[in-house]
Amino acid sequence: MGLIQTKGVQYMKRYSSIIHIVAVACACLLFTGCQTGPGAGPIPANAGHLLVSRVANFGSDLSLVLSVDGKDVGSFTEGRNYDGYLSAGQHRITARVDPNRTGARPGRKTLTVQAGQTYSYTAAWSGGNLVLVRNQ
């Protein structure tokens, strides 16, 4: 009986140590993810800040897909917005809807980014097509 209890105690100590290690690893992953998300960390040098939100009546079953210079930077559902940085210079911003059941044309803007400046737009509907409206 003493041998079984000793193995049980060793097993519980080993199990407890594994649980502790897993908990610490999960906490580290959480904190790392929080520090590297969009808008987190230091502002890149020679960059401007771009914010793009969805208009309130965008549609709950639709996603806003945002592209910068032809590359998709994200797909944003209800309550989600783009918050990122662009290098100084000229960029082409495109907003499109997904799924595009009506053939809506995407909204496009050419933006000349200056370092340290913030550019804020709202993706909105205009005549069944998307437009990017500059926020004041």
mmCIF file of C-alpha atoms in Angstrom:
data_model
loop_
_atom_site.group_PDB
_atom_site.id
_atom_site.type_symbol
_atom_site.label_atom_id
_atom_site.label_comp_id
_atom_site.label_asym_id
_atom_site.label_seq_id
_atom_site.Cartn_x
_atom_site.Cartn_y
_atom_site.Cartn_z
ATOM 1 C CA MET A 1 0.000 0.000 0.000
ATOM 2 C CA GLY A 2 2.870 2.401 0.802
ATOM 3 C CA LEU A 3 4.330 1.866 -2.684
ATOM 4 C CA ILE A 4 1.056 2.811 -4.414
ATOM 5 C CA GLN A 5 0.718 5.994 -2.366
ATOM 6 C CA THR A 6 4.298 7.002 -3.170
ATOM 7 C CA LYS A 7 3.676 6.544 -6.903
ATOM 8 C CA GLY A 8 0.420 8.502 -6.562
ATOM 9 C CA VAL A 9 2.213 11.396 -4.859
ATOM 10 C CA GLN A 10 4.940 11.402 -7.523
ATOM 11 C CA TYR A 11 2.283 11.270 -10.243
ATOM 12 C CA MET A 12 0.388 14.204 -8.678
ATOM 13 C CA LYS A 13 3.588 16.260 -8.359
ATOM 14 C CA ARG A 14 4.477 15.569 -11.998
ATOM 15 C CA TYR A 15 0.884 16.346 -13.140
ATOM 16 C CA SER A 16 0.853 19.557 -11.094
ATOM 17 C CA SER A 17 4.167 20.650 -12.630
ATOM 18 C CA ILE A 18 2.874 20.020 -16.155
ATOM 19 C CA ILE A 19 -0.279 22.058 -15.447
ATOM 20 C CA HIS A 20 1.889 24.898 -14.121
ATOM 21 C CA ILE A 21 4.138 24.881 -17.209
ATOM 22 C CA VAL A 22 1.151 24.852 -19.582
ATOM 23 C CA ALA A 23 -0.487 27.757 -17.706
ATOM 24 C CA VAL A 24 2.697 29.849 -17.886
ATOM 25 C CA ALA A 25 3.094 29.093 -21.611
ATOM 26 C CA CYS A 26 -0.533 30.147 -22.287
ATOM 27 C CA ALA A 27 -0.039 33.387 -20.358
ATOM 28 C CA CYS A 28 3.103 34.173 -22.371
ATOM 29 C CA LEU A 29 1.257 33.570 -25.653
ATOM 30 C CA LEU A 30 -1.586 35.838 -24.561
ATOM 31 C CA PHE A 31 0.728 38.693 -23.647
ATOM 32 C CA THR A 32 2.761 38.284 -26.830
ATOM 33 C CA GLY A 33 -0.427 38.403 -28.931
ATOM 34 C CA CYS A 34 -1.614 41.536 -27.140
ATOM 35 C CA GLN A 35 1.635 43.354 -27.845
ATOM 36 C CA THR A 36 1.821 42.522 -31.551
ATOM 37 C CA GLY A 37 -1.776 43.209 -32.672
ATOM 38 C CA PRO A 38 -2.718 46.028 -35.055
ATOM 39 C CA GLY A 39 -2.163 49.452 -33.562
ATOM 40 C CA ALA A 40 0.023 48.054 -30.773
ATOM 41 C CA GLY A 41 3.652 48.771 -30.135
ATOM 42 C CA PRO A 42 5.791 51.642 -31.375
ATOM 43 C CA ILE A 43 4.690 53.733 -34.343
ATOM 44 C CA PRO A 44 6.800 52.837 -37.392
ATOM 45 C CA ALA A 45 9.246 55.543 -38.480
ATOM 46 C CA ASN A 46 8.319 57.444 -41.643
ATOM 47 C CA ALA A 47 4.723 56.156 -41.587
ATOM 48 C CA GLY A 48 1.180 57.466 -41.455
ATOM 49 C CA HIS A 49 -1.757 55.993 -39.560
ATOM 50 C CA LEU A 50 -4.744 54.670 -41.549
ATOM 51 C CA LEU A 51 -8.146 53.988 -39.984
ATOM 52 C CA VAL A 52 -11.039 52.537 -42.000
ATOM 53 C CA SER A 53 -14.413 51.752 -40.442
ATOM 54 C CA ARG A 54 -17.704 50.364 -41.713
ATOM 55 C CA VAL A 55 -20.755 52.604 -41.921
ATOM 56 C CA ALA A 56 -23.480 51.619 -39.426
ATOM 57 C CA ASN A 57 -25.817 50.281 -42.148
ATOM 58 C CA PHE A 58 -23.103 48.320 -43.977
ATOM 59 C CA GLY A 59 -24.911 45.011 -43.441
ATOM 60 C CA SER A 60 -24.607 42.420 -40.692
ATOM 61 C CA ASP A 61 -24.044 39.503 -43.073
ATOM 62 C CA LEU A 62 -21.407 41.316 -45.152
ATOM 63 C CA SER A 63 -17.666 41.782 -44.705
ATOM 64 C CA LEU A 64 -15.614 44.798 -45.674
ATOM 65 C CA VAL A 65 -12.473 43.623 -47.460
ATOM 66 C CA LEU A 66 -9.716 46.227 -47.495
ATOM 67 C CA SER A 67 -6.721 46.205 -49.841
ATOM 68 C CA VAL A 68 -3.664 48.441 -49.907
ATOM 69 C CA ASP A 69 -1.681 48.568 -53.143
ATOM 70 C CA GLY A 70 -3.465 45.448 -54.432
ATOM 71 C CA LYS A 71 -2.813 43.308 -51.344
ATOM 72 C CA ASP A 72 -5.651 42.388 -48.963
ATOM 73 C CA VAL A 73 -4.934 43.653 -45.447
ATOM 74 C CA GLY A 74 -8.057 42.265 -43.800
ATOM 75 C CA SER A 75 -11.696 41.306 -43.862
ATOM 76 C CA PHE A 76 -13.816 43.150 -41.318
ATOM 77 C CA THR A 77 -17.193 42.008 -40.031
ATOM 78 C CA GLU A 78 -19.657 44.021 -37.990
ATOM 79 C CA GLY A 79 -17.934 45.909 -35.162
ATOM 80 C CA ARG A 80 -14.439 45.474 -36.648
ATOM 81 C CA ASN A 81 -12.303 48.192 -38.261
ATOM 82 C CA TYR A 82 -8.906 48.529 -39.910
ATOM 83 C CA ASP A 83 -6.207 50.242 -37.838
ATOM 84 C CA GLY A 84 -2.731 50.163 -39.349
ATOM 85 C CA TYR A 85 0.261 52.087 -40.614
ATOM 86 C CA LEU A 86 1.406 52.849 -44.155
ATOM 87 C CA SER A 87 4.833 53.985 -45.256
ATOM 88 C CA ALA A 88 5.091 57.575 -46.472
ATOM 89 C CA GLY A 89 4.269 57.954 -50.154
ATOM 90 C CA GLN A 90 1.424 57.169 -52.501
ATOM 91 C CA HIS A 91 -0.889 54.204 -51.867
ATOM 92 C CA ARG A 92 -4.046 52.846 -53.506
ATOM 93 C CA ILE A 93 -6.767 51.915 -50.977
ATOM 94 C CA THR A 94 -9.602 49.646 -52.156
ATOM 95 C CA ALA A 95 -12.701 48.656 -50.177
ATOM 96 C CA ARG A 96 -14.983 45.878 -51.429
ATOM 97 C CA VAL A 97 -17.875 43.874 -50.046
ATOM 98 C CA ASP A 98 -17.925 40.113 -49.504
ATOM 99 C CA PRO A 99 -20.055 38.363 -50.546
ATOM 100 C CA ASN A 100 -20.850 40.705 -53.427
ATOM 101 C CA ARG A 101 -24.362 39.533 -54.316
ATOM 102 C CA THR A 102 -25.376 42.717 -56.140
ATOM 103 C CA GLY A 103 -22.298 43.464 -58.257
ATOM 104 C CA ALA A 104 -21.431 46.532 -56.165
ATOM 105 C CA ARG A 105 -18.326 48.346 -57.408
ATOM 106 C CA PRO A 106 -15.500 48.731 -54.884
ATOM 107 C CA GLY A 107 -14.564 52.075 -53.362
ATOM 108 C CA ARG A 108 -11.092 53.331 -54.262
ATOM 109 C CA LYS A 109 -8.878 56.159 -53.046
ATOM 110 C CA THR A 110 -5.369 57.201 -53.903
ATOM 111 C CA LEU A 111 -3.728 58.458 -50.743
ATOM 112 C CA THR A 112 -0.430 60.298 -50.410
ATOM 113 C CA VAL A 113 0.701 59.438 -46.888
ATOM 114 C CA GLN A 114 2.847 61.847 -44.900
ATOM 115 C CA ALA A 115 4.803 60.586 -41.893
ATOM 116 C CA GLY A 116 3.066 61.246 -38.578
ATOM 117 C CA GLN A 117 -0.349 62.009 -40.141
ATOM 118 C CA THR A 118 -3.586 60.102 -39.474
ATOM 119 C CA TYR A 119 -6.037 59.311 -42.283
ATOM 120 C CA SER A 120 -9.529 58.186 -41.344
ATOM 121 C CA TYR A 121 -12.197 56.867 -43.734
ATOM 122 C CA THR A 122 -15.596 55.207 -43.530
ATOM 123 C CA ALA A 123 -16.656 52.597 -46.088
ATOM 124 C CA ALA A 124 -20.224 53.559 -47.007
ATOM 125 C CA TRP A 125 -22.881 52.816 -49.620
ATOM 126 C CA SER A 126 -23.629 55.250 -52.436
ATOM 127 C CA GLY A 127 -26.114 54.186 -55.104
ATOM 128 C CA GLY A 128 -25.460 50.499 -54.469
ATOM 129 C CA ASN A 129 -21.665 50.866 -54.696
ATOM 130 C CA LEU A 130 -18.999 51.276 -52.015
ATOM 131 C CA VAL A 131 -17.248 54.599 -51.451
ATOM 132 C CA LEU A 132 -14.527 55.634 -49.021
ATOM 133 C CA VAL A 133 -15.619 58.830 -47.263
ATOM 134 C CA ARG A 134 -12.945 60.896 -45.517
ATOM 135 C CA ASN A 135 -13.775 61.523 -41.835
ATOM 136 C CA GLN A 136 -13.321 65.074 -40.544
#
